[in-house]
Amino acid sequence: MSVCDVLPPEELRTLFLFEKLPDEHLNWLCAHGKVKAFPANTTLYHEGDPGECFFVLLTGEVTMNRTVRGGELEVHRSSMRGAYVGAALALDGEGATPAVHAYGNTARTHVDSTFFVLPAAQLAQAFTEWFPMAAHLVAGMFLGGRRTGSAVGQRERMVALGTLTAGLTHELGNPAAAAERAAANLRTRLGELRRARAELARCGAAADALEALDRLQAEVLARREVEPPRLRPLEFADRTDEVAEIFEDLDLPDAYETAPSFVNVGLYEDWARDAGAALGAAARPGLTWLAANLEGEALLDEVADALGRITDLLAAAGQYTQMDRAPYQETDLRKGLDSTVAMLAGPLRDIRVEREYAEDLPRIQAYPAELNQVWTNLIDNAADAMGGKGTLTLRARADTASVVVEIEDSGPGIAPDIQDRIFEPFFTTKALGEGTGLGLDISYRIIVQRHDGTLTVDSEPGRTTFRITLPR
């Protein structure tokens, strides 16, 4: 770096930032600023360091870079004379007084370059003294925007959490209620078993009848493990009537309620007649015993299925939140997409979800909880755009350097005149009070800034595709 002569006021006036200033202000800036030359590939300042200087490009080219995943991503490059970087805002918003802010990026020269360099504190002093109203306005917008963004962002997260919690509670309620009903019915069947056992004792069932009952019980339970023939509804009704008539002849209570349990496992009229003959005088309590056993096993299956659904939902919730995992880790994108679909089962209830995942899709290093937030925003927006009905297609594939995820819906599409604005903060097409317009902005920042990827959209009536590209 080298320090050149002080920049003359008439040359300072040629820069667009200063062209409207009066001579006394130009003289003051020239007295407090210096012209400095930097060789190519020189770091002017580092992101996060105290913002001490304001740089205005005179000649050359400057790049601005942000830290992403421990590496740097170039976010802007300029060779325009008068382009500025560094501590552009050294106001704290409280009385528009000078304050030290950290640099928000890292600036480097791309070629040999010269800058007009002004200390940040003096820039703040000049700004507040020369333009006091503007200083208050700028500081207010900066601080207000930061507070608003923080408050609205927190509200957006809380609303999303509330939506997901309500959806998860609803989805857990269905299998929980099913398990409760099955447990209550199972208690009834246990009572029937006790009564049938007592009746067997009272009727003095012979040894051969008890042996037949034991054999029939093993046969009935074994038939549950074999898929029965598929019957059309009319055939099923006819078979049930035939079995029920035999049970009525044997004086079996609730014959028409009991018969479907046997028909469901493929035991029909011939079996019922043979079972009654084998049990003899013990046919009534024996068949009641068999029916209670059979229905009890079916109810246990219902309990197991309901608990399995609850377990799957909790596993999906754990996969979605990633609460028990490191924030940056090897990530299976398919699991993230599927867990998000499970969490959004309510909005997707009447939507057909198609999955087109490549079999050779690799795992990638990523922040899975943040990616799940992206999937949530995009899928929920798609469901809303389709009005709760349509087709949602999830695709994932890999190429040489990246993994590509596509989320496509069959909705009406995004109007061409707003497609360039949908990633802007607070931009929304929803009615007042129905959204903050932060979902796509947050998604864009997660993909681009946190993962060094890309997020684009391609839309036409009947098809909108959001395409996410992530480095492998």
PDB file of N, CA, C and O in Angstrom, residues 372-407:
ATOM      1  N   ASN A 372     -34.566 -28.077   5.945  1.00  0.00           N
ATOM      2  CA  ASN A 372     -35.960 -28.442   6.207  1.00  0.00           C
ATOM      3  C   ASN A 372     -36.848 -27.207   6.280  1.00  0.00           C
ATOM      4  O   ASN A 372     -38.032 -27.258   5.924  1.00  0.00           O
ATOM      5  N   GLN A 373     -36.280 -26.099   6.746  1.00  0.00           N
ATOM      6  CA  GLN A 373     -37.050 -24.852   6.746  1.00  0.00           C
ATOM      7  C   GLN A 373     -37.334 -24.401   5.317  1.00  0.00           C
ATOM      8  O   GLN A 373     -38.423 -23.914   5.003  1.00  0.00           O
ATOM      9  N   VAL A 374     -36.358 -24.589   4.429  1.00  0.00           N
ATOM     10  CA  VAL A 374     -36.561 -24.250   3.017  1.00  0.00           C
ATOM     11  C   VAL A 374     -37.648 -25.142   2.430  1.00  0.00           C
ATOM     12  O   VAL A 374     -38.577 -24.663   1.759  1.00  0.00           O
ATOM     13  N   TRP A 375     -37.546 -26.460   2.671  1.00  0.00           N
ATOM     14  CA  TRP A 375     -38.558 -27.380   2.115  1.00  0.00           C
ATOM     15  C   TRP A 375     -39.946 -26.998   2.640  1.00  0.00           C
ATOM     16  O   TRP A 375     -40.932 -27.033   1.896  1.00  0.00           O
ATOM     17  N   THR A 376     -40.028 -26.624   3.929  1.00  0.00           N
ATOM     18  CA  THR A 376     -41.317 -26.244   4.516  1.00  0.00           C
ATOM     19  C   THR A 376     -41.898 -25.030   3.802  1.00  0.00           C
ATOM     20  O   THR A 376     -43.077 -25.018   3.425  1.00  0.00           O
ATOM     21  N   ASN A 377     -41.076 -23.996   3.629  1.00  0.00           N
ATOM     22  CA  ASN A 377     -41.563 -22.780   2.979  1.00  0.00           C
ATOM     23  C   ASN A 377     -42.068 -23.069   1.571  1.00  0.00           C
ATOM     24  O   ASN A 377     -43.147 -22.618   1.170  1.00  0.00           O
ATOM     25  N   LEU A 378     -41.288 -23.823   0.799  1.00  0.00           N
ATOM     26  CA  LEU A 378     -41.635 -24.068  -0.598  1.00  0.00           C
ATOM     27  C   LEU A 378     -42.846 -24.985  -0.731  1.00  0.00           C
ATOM     28  O   LEU A 378     -43.731 -24.752  -1.563  1.00  0.00           O
ATOM     29  N   ILE A 379     -42.898 -26.041   0.084  1.00  0.00           N
ATOM     30  CA  ILE A 379     -44.015 -26.986  -0.017  1.00  0.00           C
ATOM     31  C   ILE A 379     -45.298 -26.349   0.490  1.00  0.00           C
ATOM     32  O   ILE A 379     -46.382 -26.512  -0.099  1.00  0.00           O
ATOM     33  N   ASP A 380     -45.213 -25.599   1.589  1.00  0.00           N
ATOM     34  CA  ASP A 380     -46.403 -24.928   2.110  1.00  0.00           C
ATOM     35  C   ASP A 380     -46.916 -23.884   1.115  1.00  0.00           C
ATOM     36  O   ASP A 380     -48.129 -23.757   0.909  1.00  0.00           O
ATOM     37  N   ASN A 381     -46.007 -23.139   0.491  1.00  0.00           N
ATOM     38  CA  ASN A 381     -46.417 -22.179  -0.540  1.00  0.00           C
ATOM     39  C   ASN A 381     -47.090 -22.889  -1.713  1.00  0.00           C
ATOM     40  O   ASN A 381     -48.070 -22.396  -2.276  1.00  0.00           O
ATOM     41  N   ALA A 382     -46.534 -24.046  -2.102  1.00  0.00           N
ATOM     42  CA  ALA A 382     -47.107 -24.804  -3.216  1.00  0.00           C
ATOM     43  C   ALA A 382     -48.525 -25.266  -2.880  1.00  0.00           C
ATOM     44  O   ALA A 382     -49.444 -25.165  -3.703  1.00  0.00           O
ATOM     45  N   ALA A 383     -48.710 -25.774  -1.659  1.00  0.00           N
ATOM     46  CA  ALA A 383     -50.039 -26.225  -1.245  1.00  0.00           C
ATOM     47  C   ALA A 383     -51.030 -25.056  -1.250  1.00  0.00           C
ATOM     48  O   ALA A 383     -52.168 -25.199  -1.678  1.00  0.00           O
ATOM     49  N   ASP A 384     -50.559 -23.906  -0.783  1.00  0.00           N
ATOM     50  CA  ASP A 384     -51.419 -22.720  -0.765  1.00  0.00           C
ATOM     51  C   ASP A 384     -51.754 -22.273  -2.188  1.00  0.00           C
ATOM     52  O   ASP A 384     -52.895 -21.901  -2.477  1.00  0.00           O
ATOM     53  N   ALA A 385     -50.755 -22.318  -3.089  1.00  0.00           N
ATOM     54  CA  ALA A 385     -50.988 -21.895  -4.472  1.00  0.00           C
ATOM     55  C   ALA A 385     -51.994 -22.803  -5.172  1.00  0.00           C
ATOM     56  O   ALA A 385     -52.784 -22.345  -6.008  1.00  0.00           O
ATOM     57  N   MET A 386     -51.998 -24.087  -4.832  1.00  0.00           N
ATOM     58  CA  MET A 386     -52.919 -25.031  -5.464  1.00  0.00           C
ATOM     59  C   MET A 386     -54.290 -25.048  -4.801  1.00  0.00           C
ATOM     60  O   MET A 386     -55.174 -25.799  -5.225  1.00  0.00           O
ATOM     61  N   GLY A 387     -54.459 -24.252  -3.750  1.00  0.00           N
ATOM     62  CA  GLY A 387     -55.735 -24.239  -3.060  1.00  0.00           C
ATOM     63  C   GLY A 387     -56.065 -25.554  -2.378  1.00  0.00           C
ATOM     64  O   GLY A 387     -57.231 -25.899  -2.208  1.00  0.00           O
ATOM     65  N   GLY A 388     -55.040 -26.302  -2.005  1.00  0.00           N
ATOM     66  CA  GLY A 388     -55.255 -27.571  -1.306  1.00  0.00           C
ATOM     67  C   GLY A 388     -55.573 -28.745  -2.186  1.00  0.00           C
ATOM     68  O   GLY A 388     -55.788 -29.851  -1.682  1.00  0.00           O
ATOM     69  N   LYS A 389     -55.582 -28.581  -3.516  1.00  0.00           N
ATOM     70  CA  LYS A 389     -55.866 -29.692  -4.434  1.00  0.00           C
ATOM     71  C   LYS A 389     -54.943 -29.591  -5.642  1.00  0.00           C
ATOM     72  O   LYS A 389     -54.751 -28.507  -6.184  1.00  0.00           O
ATOM     73  N   GLY A 390     -54.378 -30.728  -6.053  1.00  0.00           N
ATOM     74  CA  GLY A 390     -53.476 -30.732  -7.201  1.00  0.00           C
ATOM     75  C   GLY A 390     -52.402 -31.776  -7.010  1.00  0.00           C
ATOM     76  O   GLY A 390     -52.568 -32.749  -6.250  1.00  0.00           O
ATOM     77  N   THR A 391     -51.294 -31.591  -7.701  1.00  0.00           N
ATOM     78  CA  THR A 391     -50.182 -32.538  -7.649  1.00  0.00           C
ATOM     79  C   THR A 391     -48.912 -31.804  -7.259  1.00  0.00           C
ATOM     80  O   THR A 391     -48.554 -30.790  -7.863  1.00  0.00           O
ATOM     81  N   LEU A 392     -48.254 -32.332  -6.247  1.00  0.00           N
ATOM     82  CA  LEU A 392     -46.955 -31.820  -5.811  1.00  0.00           C
ATOM     83  C   LEU A 392     -45.905 -32.856  -6.175  1.00  0.00           C
ATOM     84  O   LEU A 392     -46.029 -34.027  -5.810  1.00  0.00           O
ATOM     85  N   THR A 393     -44.876 -32.443  -6.904  1.00  0.00           N
ATOM     86  CA  THR A 393     -43.827 -33.364  -7.335  1.00  0.00           C
ATOM     87  C   THR A 393     -42.507 -32.956  -6.696  1.00  0.00           C
ATOM     88  O   THR A 393     -42.083 -31.805  -6.812  1.00  0.00           O
ATOM     89  N   LEU A 394     -41.872 -33.911  -6.034  1.00  0.00           N
ATOM     90  CA  LEU A 394     -40.565 -33.692  -5.417  1.00  0.00           C
ATOM     91  C   LEU A 394     -39.532 -34.491  -6.193  1.00  0.00           C
ATOM     92  O   LEU A 394     -39.678 -35.710  -6.353  1.00  0.00           O
ATOM     93  N   ARG A 395     -38.499 -33.810  -6.674  1.00  0.00           N
ATOM     94  CA  ARG A 395     -37.441 -34.481  -7.430  1.00  0.00           C
ATOM     95  C   ARG A 395     -36.091 -34.224  -6.770  1.00  0.00           C
ATOM     96  O   ARG A 395     -35.870 -33.151  -6.192  1.00  0.00           O
ATOM     97  N   ALA A 396     -35.217 -35.186  -6.875  1.00  0.00           N
ATOM     98  CA  ALA A 396     -33.850 -35.023  -6.381  1.00  0.00           C
ATOM     99  C   ALA A 396     -32.920 -35.863  -7.243  1.00  0.00           C
ATOM    100  O   ALA A 396     -33.170 -37.056  -7.442  1.00  0.00           O
ATOM    101  N   ARG A 397     -31.884 -35.226  -7.753  1.00  0.00           N
ATOM    102  CA  ARG A 397     -30.925 -35.928  -8.604  1.00  0.00           C
ATOM    103  C   ARG A 397     -29.549 -35.301  -8.394  1.00  0.00           C
ATOM    104  O   ARG A 397     -29.414 -34.260  -7.749  1.00  0.00           O
ATOM    105  N   ALA A 398     -28.544 -35.941  -8.930  1.00  0.00           N
ATOM    106  CA  ALA A 398     -27.179 -35.453  -8.769  1.00  0.00           C
ATOM    107  C   ALA A 398     -26.489 -35.374 -10.124  1.00  0.00           C
ATOM    108  O   ALA A 398     -26.784 -36.149 -11.035  1.00  0.00           O
ATOM    109  N   ASP A 399     -25.602 -34.386 -10.240  1.00  0.00           N
ATOM    110  CA  ASP A 399     -24.713 -34.354 -11.393  1.00  0.00           C
ATOM    111  C   ASP A 399     -23.281 -34.323 -10.872  1.00  0.00           C
ATOM    112  O   ASP A 399     -23.032 -34.623  -9.704  1.00  0.00           O
ATOM    113  N   THR A 400     -22.350 -33.953 -11.711  1.00  0.00           N
ATOM    114  CA  THR A 400     -20.943 -34.073 -11.337  1.00  0.00           C
ATOM    115  C   THR A 400     -20.576 -33.248 -10.109  1.00  0.00           C
ATOM    116  O   THR A 400     -19.888 -33.723  -9.212  1.00  0.00           O
ATOM    117  N   ALA A 401     -21.039 -32.014 -10.038  1.00  0.00           N
ATOM    118  CA  ALA A 401     -20.585 -31.106  -8.989  1.00  0.00           C
ATOM    119  C   ALA A 401     -21.666 -30.736  -7.990  1.00  0.00           C
ATOM    120  O   ALA A 401     -21.364 -30.079  -6.995  1.00  0.00           O
ATOM    121  N   SER A 402     -22.913 -31.123  -8.223  1.00  0.00           N
ATOM    122  CA  SER A 402     -23.979 -30.625  -7.355  1.00  0.00           C
ATOM    123  C   SER A 402     -25.127 -31.621  -7.247  1.00  0.00           C
ATOM    124  O   SER A 402     -25.202 -32.606  -7.981  1.00  0.00           O
ATOM    125  N   VAL A 403     -26.005 -31.333  -6.310  1.00  0.00           N
ATOM    126  CA  VAL A 403     -27.260 -32.063  -6.138  1.00  0.00           C
ATOM    127  C   VAL A 403     -28.397 -31.084  -6.415  1.00  0.00           C
ATOM    128  O   VAL A 403     -28.367 -29.944  -5.942  1.00  0.00           O
ATOM    129  N   VAL A 404     -29.375 -31.523  -7.173  1.00  0.00           N
ATOM    130  CA  VAL A 404     -30.475 -30.651  -7.587  1.00  0.00           C
ATOM    131  C   VAL A 404     -31.775 -31.170  -6.987  1.00  0.00           C
ATOM    132  O   VAL A 404     -32.101 -32.350  -7.124  1.00  0.00           O
ATOM    133  N   VAL A 405     -32.491 -30.293  -6.315  1.00  0.00           N
ATOM    134  CA  VAL A 405     -33.810 -30.608  -5.766  1.00  0.00           C
ATOM    135  C   VAL A 405     -34.830 -29.707  -6.457  1.00  0.00           C
ATOM    136  O   VAL A 405     -34.614 -28.499  -6.577  1.00  0.00           O
ATOM    137  N   GLU A 406     -35.909 -30.293  -6.926  1.00  0.00           N
ATOM    138  CA  GLU A 406     -36.983 -29.527  -7.562  1.00  0.00           C
ATOM    139  C   GLU A 406     -38.289 -29.773  -6.822  1.00  0.00           C
ATOM    140  O   GLU A 406     -38.623 -30.914  -6.502  1.00  0.00           O
ATOM    141  N   ILE A 407     -39.015 -28.697  -6.554  1.00  0.00           N
ATOM    142  CA  ILE A 407     -40.333 -28.774  -5.927  1.00  0.00           C
ATOM    143  C   ILE A 407     -41.311 -28.129  -6.897  1.00  0.00           C
ATOM    144  O   ILE A 407     -41.253 -26.928  -7.146  1.00  0.00           O
TER     145      ILE A 407
END
